Coordinates of C-alpha atoms in Angstrom, one line a residue:
X1 CA 0.0 0.0 0.0
X2 CA 1.4 3.4 -1.0
X3 CA 2.6 5.2 2.1
X4 CA 1.8 8.7 0.7
X5 CA -1.9 7.9 0.6
X6 CA -2.2 5.6 3.6
X7 CA -5.0 6.1 6.0
X8 CA -4.5 5.2 9.7
X9 CA -7.2 4.0 12.0
X10 CA -7.4 5.2 15.5
X11 CA -5.4 2.3 17.0
X12 CA -2.8 2.6 14.2
X13 CA -2.4 6.4 14.9
X14 CA -1.9 5.6 18.6
X15 CA 0.8 3.1 17.5
X16 CA 2.5 5.7 15.4
X17 CA 2.6 8.2 18.3
X18 CA 4.0 5.5 20.6
X19 CA 6.6 4.4 18.0
X20 CA 7.8 8.0 17.6
X21 CA 8.1 8.4 21.3
X22 CA 9.9 5.1 21.6
X23 CA 12.3 6.3 18.9
X24 CA 13.3 9.3 21.2
X25 CA 10.8 12.0 20.1
X26 CA 9.2 13.4 23.3
X27 CA 5.4 13.4 23.4
X28 CA 5.6 17.1 24.4
X29 CA 7.5 17.9 21.2
X30 CA 4.8 16.2 19.1
X31 CA 2.1 18.1 21.0
X32 CA 3.9 21.4 20.6
X33 CA 4.1 20.7 16.8
X34 CA 0.5 19.7 16.6
X35 CA -0.8 22.8 18.5
X36 CA 1.5 25.0 16.5
X37 CA 0.2 23.6 13.3
X38 CA -3.4 24.3 14.4
X39 CA -2.5 27.9 15.2
X40 CA -0.6 28.4 11.9
X41 CA -3.5 27.0 9.9
X42 CA -5.9 29.4 11.6
X43 CA -3.7 32.4 11.2
X44 CA -3.1 31.7 7.5
X45 CA -6.9 31.7 6.8
X46 CA -8.3 34.3 9.2
X47 CA -7.3 37.7 10.4
X48 CA -6.8 38.0 14.1
X49 CA -10.2 38.0 15.9
X50 CA -11.5 36.8 19.2
X51 CA -11.2 33.1 19.3
X52 CA -12.7 30.6 21.7
X53 CA -10.6 27.5 22.2
X54 CA -12.5 24.5 23.6
X55 CA -10.2 22.0 25.2
X56 CA -11.1 18.5 26.3
X57 CA -9.5 16.5 29.2
X58 CA -7.0 14.5 27.0
X59 CA -4.3 15.1 24.4
X60 CA -6.7 16.8 22.0
X61 CA -7.2 19.4 24.7
X62 CA -3.4 19.6 25.1
X63 CA -3.1 20.5 21.4
X64 CA -5.7 23.2 22.1
X65 CA -3.7 24.8 24.9
X66 CA -0.6 24.9 22.7
X67 CA -2.7 26.5 19.9
X68 CA -4.0 29.1 22.4
X69 CA -0.5 30.1 23.4
X70 CA 0.6 30.5 19.9
X71 CA -2.4 32.6 18.8
X72 CA -2.2 34.8 21.9
X73 CA 1.5 35.4 21.2
X74 CA 0.5 36.4 17.7
X75 CA -1.9 39.0 19.1
X76 CA -5.2 37.2 18.9
X77 CA -7.7 37.7 21.7
X78 CA -8.0 34.2 23.1
X79 CA -10.4 32.6 25.6
X80 CA -9.8 29.0 26.7
X81 CA -12.5 26.8 28.0
X82 CA -11.8 23.4 29.6
X83 CA -14.0 20.4 30.1
X84 CA -13.3 19.3 33.7
X85 CA -10.7 20.5 36.2
X86 CA -7.4 21.8 35.1
X87 CA -5.8 20.0 38.1
X88 CA -7.0 16.7 36.7
X89 CA -5.1 17.0 33.5
X90 CA -2.2 14.5 33.2
X91 CA 0.8 13.7 31.0
X92 CA 1.4 15.8 28.0
X93 CA -1.9 17.6 28.3
X94 CA -0.9 18.8 31.8
X95 CA 2.4 20.0 30.3
X96 CA 0.6 21.9 27.6
X97 CA -1.8 23.5 30.0
X98 CA 1.1 24.7 32.2
X99 CA 2.3 26.7 29.3
X100 CA -0.9 28.7 29.1
X101 CA -0.7 31.7 31.4
X102 CA -4.2 33.1 30.7
X103 CA -7.4 32.2 32.5
X104 CA -9.1 28.9 32.0
X105 CA -12.9 29.0 32.0
X106 CA -15.4 26.2 32.0
X107 CA -16.1 25.0 28.5
X108 CA -19.7 26.2 28.1
X109 CA -21.8 27.9 25.4
X110 CA -21.2 31.3 27.1
X111 CA -17.6 31.1 26.0
X112 CA -18.7 31.6 22.4
X113 CA -20.1 35.1 23.1
X114 CA -18.2 37.7 21.1
X115 CA -16.0 35.1 19.4
X116 CA -15.2 35.3 15.7
X117 CA -13.7 31.8 15.5
X118 CA -13.9 28.5 17.4
X119 CA -11.1 26.0 17.9
X120 CA -12.7 22.6 18.7
X121 CA -10.1 20.7 20.7
X122 CA -12.6 18.7 22.8
X123 CA -12.2 15.1 21.5
X124 CA -10.1 13.6 18.8
X125 CA -10.6 10.6 16.5
X126 CA -10.6 8.1 19.3
X127 CA -13.9 9.1 20.9
X128 CA -15.6 5.8 21.8
X129 CA -19.1 6.8 23.1
X130 CA -21.7 9.3 22.1
X131 CA -21.5 12.8 23.4
X132 CA -24.1 13.5 26.0
X133 CA -25.2 15.9 28.7
X134 CA -23.5 19.3 29.0
X135 CA -20.8 18.3 26.5
X136 CA -23.4 17.6 23.8
X137 CA -25.1 20.9 24.7
X138 CA -21.7 22.6 24.2
X139 CA -21.2 21.1 20.8
X140 CA -24.8 21.9 19.9
X141 CA -24.2 25.4 20.9
X142 CA -21.2 25.6 18.6
X143 CA -23.3 24.3 15.8
X144 CA -26.1 26.8 16.5
X145 CA -23.7 29.7 16.7
X146 CA -22.8 29.6 13.0
X147 CA -19.2 30.5 13.9
X148 CA -16.4 29.1 11.7
X149 CA -14.8 26.2 13.4
X150 CA -11.3 24.8 13.2
X151 CA -11.3 21.2 14.4
X152 CA -8.3 19.5 15.9
X153 CA -7.9 16.0 14.4
X154 CA -11.6 15.6 13.7
X155 CA -14.7 17.5 14.7
X156 CA -15.6 16.4 18.2
X157 CA -18.2 13.6 18.0
X158 CA -16.9 12.1 14.7
X159 CA -15.3 8.7 15.0
X160 CA -12.0 8.5 13.3
X161 CA -12.5 5.0 12.0
X162 CA -16.0 5.0 10.7
X163 CA -16.8 8.7 10.1
X164 CA -20.0 8.1 12.1
X165 CA -21.4 10.8 14.4
X166 CA -21.4 9.8 18.1
X167 CA -24.3 11.8 19.4
X168 CA -23.7 15.1 17.8
X169 CA -20.9 17.1 16.0
X170 CA -20.5 20.6 14.9
X171 CA -19.3 21.1 11.3
X172 CA -15.8 22.5 10.8
X173 CA -14.6 24.8 8.1
X174 CA -11.1 23.5 8.6
X175 CA -9.8 20.3 10.2
X176 CA -6.1 20.0 11.1
X177 CA -5.0 16.4 11.5
X178 CA -1.5 14.9 12.0
X179 CA 0.8 12.6 10.1
X180 CA -1.9 10.8 8.1
X181 CA -5.6 11.2 7.5
X182 CA -8.0 8.9 9.3
X183 CA -10.8 6.9 7.5
X184 CA -13.3 9.2 9.2
X185 CA -12.0 12.1 7.2
X186 CA -13.2 10.4 4.0
X187 CA -16.2 8.4 5.0
X188 CA -19.7 9.9 5.3
X189 CA -21.0 11.6 7.2
X190 CA -17.6 12.6 8.8
X191 CA -16.3 13.9 5.5
X192 CA -19.1 16.4 5.3
X193 CA -18.3 17.8 8.7
X194 CA -14.6 18.1 8.3
X195 CA -14.4 20.9 5.8
X196 CA -10.9 21.4 4.4
X197 CA -8.6 18.8 5.8
X198 CA -4.9 19.7 6.4
X199 CA -2.4 17.0 7.3
X200 CA 0.3 18.6 9.4
X201 CA 3.8 17.1 9.7
X202 CA 4.5 17.0 13.5
X203 CA 7.8 15.1 13.3
X204 CA 6.6 11.5 13.3
X205 CA 9.0 9.6 10.9
X206 CA 7.5 7.7 8.0
X207 CA 9.5 4.7 9.2
X208 CA 7.0 4.0 11.9
X209 CA 4.7 2.7 9.2
X210 CA 7.0 -0.3 8.7
X211 CA 5.6 -1.9 11.8
X212 CA 2.1 -0.7 11.4
X213 CA 1.7 -1.9 7.8
X214 CA -1.3 0.1 6.8
X215 CA -3.6 -1.7 4.4
X216 CA -6.1 1.1 3.8
X217 CA -5.5 4.1 1.6
X218 CA -7.2 7.0 -0.2
X219 CA -7.6 5.9 -3.8
X220 CA -5.1 7.6 -6.1
X221 CA -3.3 6.6 -9.3
X222 CA -0.1 6.1 -7.3
X223 CA -1.8 2.9 -6.0
X224 CA -2.3 1.3 -9.4
X225 CA -0.6 3.3 -12.2
X226 CA 2.2 0.8 -12.6
X227 CA -0.4 -1.9 -13.4
X228 CA -2.5 0.2 -15.8
X229 CA -2.3 -1.5 -19.3
X230 CA -0.4 0.2 -22.0
X231 CA -0.7 -1.3 -25.6
X232 CA 2.6 -2.5 -27.1
X233 CA 3.5 -2.2 -30.8
X234 CA 3.5 -5.9 -31.2
X235 CA 0.0 -6.5 -29.7
X236 CA -3.2 -7.2 -31.6
X237 CA -6.8 -6.8 -30.4
X238 CA -7.0 -10.2 -28.8
X239 CA -4.0 -9.3 -26.7
X240 CA -6.0 -6.5 -25.3
X241 CA -8.8 -8.9 -24.2
X242 CA -12.2 -9.9 -25.4
X243 CA -14.8 -8.7 -23.0
X244 CA -18.3 -10.1 -22.9
X245 CA -21.5 -8.4 -21.5
X246 CA -24.7 -10.4 -20.9
X247 CA -27.5 -8.0 -22.1
X248 CA -31.0 -8.4 -21.0
X249 CA -34.1 -8.1 -23.3
X250 CA -35.8 -5.2 -21.6
X251 CA -33.4 -2.6 -20.1
X252 CA -30.9 -2.8 -23.0
X253 CA -29.4 0.6 -22.3
X254 CA -27.6 -0.7 -19.2
X255 CA -25.6 -3.3 -21.1
X256 CA -24.9 -0.9 -23.9
X257 CA -23.5 1.7 -21.5
X258 CA -21.3 -0.9 -19.9
X259 CA -20.1 -2.2 -23.2
X260 CA -19.1 1.3 -24.4
X261 CA -17.2 2.0 -21.2
X262 CA -15.3 -1.3 -21.5
X263 CA -14.3 -0.5 -25.1
X264 CA -13.3 3.1 -24.2
X265 CA -11.1 1.9 -21.4
X266 CA -9.2 -0.3 -23.7
X267 CA -10.7 -3.8 -24.2
X268 CA -9.7 -5.1 -27.6
X269 CA -13.1 -6.6 -28.5
X270 CA -16.5 -6.5 -26.9
X271 CA -19.4 -8.9 -27.4
X272 CA -22.9 -8.4 -26.1
X273 CA -24.6 -11.7 -25.7
X274 CA -28.4 -11.5 -25.3
X275 CA -31.7 -13.2 -25.9
X276 CA -32.4 -13.6 -29.6
X277 CA -35.3 -11.3 -29.5
X278 CA -33.1 -8.4 -28.3
X279 CA -30.3 -9.0 -30.8
X280 CA -31.6 -6.4 -33.3
X281 CA -31.6 -3.7 -30.6
X282 CA -28.0 -4.3 -29.7
X283 CA -26.9 -4.6 -33.3
X284 CA -28.5 -1.3 -34.1
X285 CA -26.2 0.4 -31.6
X286 CA -22.5 1.0 -31.8
X287 CA -21.1 -0.6 -35.0
X288 CA -18.0 -1.8 -33.1
X289 CA -20.0 -4.1 -30.9
X290 CA -20.2 -7.8 -31.7
X291 CA -23.7 -9.2 -31.0
X292 CA -24.1 -12.9 -30.2
X293 CA -27.7 -14.2 -29.6
X294 CA -27.6 -16.8 -26.8
X295 CA -31.1 -18.0 -26.0
X296 CA -30.1 -20.9 -23.7
X297 CA -27.6 -21.3 -20.8
X298 CA -25.8 -23.8 -22.8
X299 CA -25.4 -21.5 -25.8
X300 CA -24.0 -18.8 -23.5
X301 CA -21.6 -21.3 -21.9
X302 CA -20.5 -22.5 -25.3
X303 CA -19.7 -18.9 -26.3
X304 CA -17.6 -18.3 -23.2
X305 CA -15.7 -21.6 -23.7
X306 CA -13.2 -19.8 -26.0
X307 CA -10.4 -18.7 -23.6
X308 CA -9.8 -15.6 -25.6
X309 CA -13.1 -14.3 -24.1
X310 CA -11.4 -13.6 -20.9
X311 CA -13.7 -11.2 -19.0
X312 CA -17.5 -11.3 -18.5
X313 CA -20.0 -8.9 -17.0
X314 CA -23.4 -10.0 -15.8
X315 CA -25.9 -7.8 -14.2
X316 CA -26.8 -4.5 -15.8
X317 CA -30.4 -4.7 -17.0
X318 CA -30.3 -8.5 -16.7
X319 CA -33.3 -9.1 -14.5
X320 CA -33.3 -10.8 -11.1
X321 CA -34.8 -14.2 -12.0
X322 CA -33.3 -17.7 -12.7
X323 CA -32.1 -16.7 -16.1
X324 CA -29.6 -14.3 -14.6
X325 CA -28.5 -16.9 -12.0
X326 CA -27.8 -19.4 -14.7
X327 CA -25.9 -16.9 -16.8
X328 CA -23.9 -15.9 -13.8
X329 CA -22.9 -19.4 -12.8
X330 CA -22.0 -20.1 -16.4
X331 CA -19.7 -17.1 -16.5
X332 CA -18.1 -18.1 -13.2
X333 CA -17.6 -21.7 -14.5
X334 CA -15.9 -20.5 -17.7
X335 CA -13.7 -18.1 -15.7
X336 CA -12.6 -20.9 -13.3
X337 CA -11.7 -23.3 -16.1
X338 CA -10.0 -20.7 -18.3
X339 CA -8.5 -18.3 -15.7
X340 CA -10.7 -15.4 -16.8
X341 CA -12.4 -12.6 -14.9
X342 CA -16.0 -11.9 -14.0
X343 CA -17.7 -8.7 -12.9
X344 CA -21.1 -9.0 -11.2
X345 CA -23.3 -5.9 -10.8
X346 CA -26.8 -5.0 -10.1
X347 CA -29.3 -7.8 -10.9
X348 CA -26.6 -10.5 -10.9
X349 CA -26.2 -9.8 -7.1
X350 CA -29.8 -9.4 -6.2
X351 CA -30.6 -12.7 -8.1
X352 CA -28.6 -14.5 -5.4
X353 CA -30.3 -12.9 -2.4
X354 CA -30.8 -15.7 0.2
X355 CA -28.5 -18.1 -1.7
X356 CA -25.1 -16.4 -1.5
X357 CA -23.3 -19.7 -0.8
X358 CA -24.2 -20.9 -4.3
X359 CA -22.7 -17.7 -5.7
X360 CA -19.6 -17.6 -3.5
X361 CA -18.7 -21.2 -4.4
X362 CA -17.9 -20.0 -7.9
X363 CA -16.0 -16.8 -7.2
X364 CA -12.3 -16.4 -7.6
X365 CA -9.8 -13.7 -6.9
X366 CA -10.4 -12.5 -10.5
X367 CA -14.0 -11.7 -9.7
X368 CA -15.4 -8.2 -8.7
X369 CA -18.7 -7.5 -7.1
X370 CA -20.0 -3.9 -7.4
X371 CA -23.1 -3.5 -5.2
X372 CA -24.7 -0.4 -3.9
X373 CA -25.9 -0.5 -0.3
X374 CA -29.3 -2.1 -1.1
X375 CA -27.7 -4.9 -3.2
X376 CA -25.0 -5.4 -0.6
X377 CA -27.6 -5.9 2.1
X378 CA -29.7 -8.3 0.0
X379 CA -26.7 -10.4 -0.8
X380 CA -24.6 -10.5 2.4
X381 CA -27.5 -10.2 4.8
X382 CA -27.9 -8.7 8.2
X383 CA -24.7 -10.0 9.7
X384 CA -22.7 -7.7 7.5
X385 CA -25.4 -5.1 6.7
X386 CA -26.0 -3.7 10.1
X387 CA -26.9 -0.2 9.1
X388 CA -24.4 2.4 8.0
X389 CA -21.8 1.3 10.5
X390 CA -18.1 1.2 9.6
X391 CA -18.2 0.9 5.8
X392 CA -14.6 -0.1 5.5
X393 CA -15.0 -3.0 8.0
X394 CA -18.2 -4.2 6.3
X395 CA -16.6 -4.2 2.8
X396 CA -13.6 -6.0 4.1
X397 CA -15.7 -8.7 5.7
X398 CA -17.7 -9.1 2.6
X399 CA -14.6 -9.4 0.4
X400 CA -13.1 -12.0 2.7
X401 CA -16.4 -14.0 2.9
X402 CA -16.9 -13.9 -0.9
X403 CA -13.3 -14.5 -1.8
X404 CA -13.5 -11.7 -4.4
X405 CA -13.0 -7.9 -4.7
X406 CA -15.9 -5.9 -3.5
X407 CA -16.7 -2.4 -4.5
X408 CA -19.4 -0.9 -2.3
X409 CA -20.7 2.1 -4.1
X410 CA -21.8 5.4 -2.8
X411 CA -20.5 8.9 -2.3
X412 CA -17.7 7.3 -0.2
X413 CA -17.1 4.2 -2.3
X414 CA -15.0 1.5 -0.6
X415 CA -13.0 -1.1 -2.5
X416 CA -11.7 -4.2 -0.6
X417 CA -9.8 -7.3 -1.6
X418 CA -10.0 -10.7 0.1
X419 CA -6.5 -10.2 1.6
X420 CA -7.7 -7.1 3.6
X421 CA -6.3 -4.4 1.4
X422 CA -8.9 -1.6 1.0
X423 CA -9.2 2.0 -0.3
X424 CA -11.7 4.7 0.0
X425 CA -12.8 6.6 -3.1
X426 CA -13.9 10.0 -1.9
X427 CA -13.3 12.4 -4.7
X428 CA -16.2 11.7 -7.1
X429 CA -18.7 14.6 -7.6
X430 CA -22.4 14.3 -6.8
X431 CA -23.2 14.6 -10.5
X432 CA -22.7 10.8 -10.7
X433 CA -26.0 10.3 -9.0
X434 CA -27.7 9.7 -12.4
X435 CA -29.2 6.7 -14.0
X436 CA -26.7 4.4 -15.8
X437 CA -23.5 5.7 -14.1
X438 CA -23.1 2.4 -12.2
X439 CA -23.4 0.5 -15.5
X440 CA -20.6 2.6 -16.9
X441 CA -18.4 1.8 -13.8
X442 CA -19.0 -1.9 -14.1
X443 CA -18.0 -1.7 -17.8
X444 CA -14.8 0.2 -16.9
X445 CA -13.9 -2.6 -14.4
X446 CA -14.6 -5.2 -17.1
X447 CA -12.5 -3.5 -19.7
X448 CA -9.5 -3.2 -17.4
X449 CA -9.8 -6.9 -16.3
X450 CA -10.0 -7.9 -20.0
X451 CA -6.6 -6.3 -20.4
X452 CA -5.4 -8.6 -17.5
X453 CA -5.0 -5.9 -14.9
X454 CA -5.1 -7.3 -11.4
X455 CA -8.6 -7.3 -10.0
X456 CA -8.0 -5.0 -7.0
X457 CA -6.0 -2.5 -9.0
X458 CA -8.4 -2.6 -11.9
X459 CA -11.3 -1.8 -9.6
X460 CA -9.5 1.1 -8.0
X461 CA -8.5 2.5 -11.4
X462 CA -12.0 2.2 -12.7
X463 CA -13.4 4.0 -9.6
X464 CA -10.9 6.8 -10.0
X465 CA -11.6 7.2 -13.8
X466 CA -15.3 7.1 -13.1
X467 CA -15.0 10.0 -10.7
X468 CA -12.6 12.0 -12.8
X469 CA -14.7 11.6 -15.9
X470 CA -17.7 13.0 -14.0
X471 CA -15.6 15.9 -12.8
X472 CA -14.4 16.6 -16.4
X473 CA -18.0 16.7 -17.7
X474 CA -19.4 18.6 -14.8
X475 CA -23.0 19.9 -14.5
X476 CA -25.5 18.3 -16.9
X477 CA -23.7 15.0 -16.8
X478 CA -25.6 11.9 -18.1
X479 CA -24.2 8.4 -18.0
X480 CA -23.5 8.5 -21.8
X481 CA -21.0 11.3 -21.3
X482 CA -18.7 9.2 -19.0
X483 CA -17.1 6.9 -21.6
X484 CA -16.4 9.8 -23.9
X485 CA -14.3 11.6 -21.2
X486 CA -12.0 8.6 -20.9
X487 CA -9.6 9.2 -23.8
X488 CA -8.3 12.5 -22.3
X489 CA -8.0 11.0 -18.9
X490 CA -6.2 7.9 -20.2
X491 CA -3.8 10.1 -22.2
X492 CA -2.9 11.9 -19.0
X493 CA -2.3 8.7 -17.1
X494 CA -0.2 7.4 -20.0
X495 CA 1.9 10.5 -19.9
X496 CA 2.3 10.1 -16.1
X497 CA 3.5 6.5 -16.7
X498 CA 6.1 7.8 -19.1
X499 CA 7.3 10.3 -16.5
X500 CA 7.3 7.7 -13.8
X501 CA 4.9 9.6 -11.5
X502 CA 1.1 9.9 -10.9
X503 CA -0.9 12.8 -12.4
X504 CA -0.5 16.0 -10.5

């Protein structure tokens, strides 16, 4: 996993702090750097104004005391409020409080009167229980005030691992975190509460990651660019893969969108197999499509028996009945015998609701499942689908159970491999919430798998391209626009490969 984009869970961040201290870096030095970074970030974005700094009883509050000292020394009018008794502070937090020579007031909504800025240093990413009582009232008071908030590590009330709100949380304009981002900075709803996220270098050496071994990252081309296929001069179309899409008879647009995306992303050939009665509809579309009527499961299986047809997509517009199940199992059987890849989306997943063991028995590491939340719940059941929860943990458990790569779609898409590697895709614009965009994504995964890109990397690359294509099109986006944005994006990636670096 690329260290530059690694995300650290709460326990991993504690381990990084401990490793840095064990290596001879005092905790007080780390806290001084953290609080100084908060003050610098605030001073670089706001002119001096009255600031209320709300400190909690732990190290997050210690960072707040350091930030208060730095801002006061820079001429800012500062009021500090503390949850609890100053005499009860311990360790590095007590050291930080000892450096603040001004008054310390109770952390209460009254502290916000006359303030132009709030620094939320109440609780960091490791908060384990919902805010309640007077603390919840304080955070609600911050929310109601409408004042701009700078959050230390995360907005208080947001869990660093899941992004879930524990009780309540006040949205921040700016969040300053340290060393590496946490999953909760990217997962919803936490991401919507963090505002701009700044990662401050506080002196923790990158070498501490050797022992931690982070297996979660923010999706970025650095994670998969080396594996992105580049056509060679000696290749022909079959070398670039022959992808197959099973197309249903009614919602034919879904399969056509997926097929076009697979071709645009580089598959050498693309066949749509379909019921005979729908063949004319598919044949009247893009002239580059091959259309193969396959009225029976055996006809479909015979078509897939050619090992050159090395990647199959079942699901978009396929229907949820037994026909889709038989086609899915035929695709999995052909993939197992020939070493090919399979993408299962939409109806192919719902068709196995209540019978997942039948599906999972045919999956391999070259298979990718692309459910949205509803399809995920229908396939994996309540044991994994326990409400919003921790999306990374749920997706990882699903990938391990299925033995396949799982892409759990949403505004905070998560991709997980059976071996525990995972990434969060949090940069896609909301314009993607339009009919057919998921079919295009499945087609992109298919096209990359057909070119023999590893399944996890292919899925990450497709998710990134999907989001960037939407960003390139912008307002007014419809699903048909997405494949047409790919050539420019792929050209940029190819240029980056030639330079030996990811796109800027």
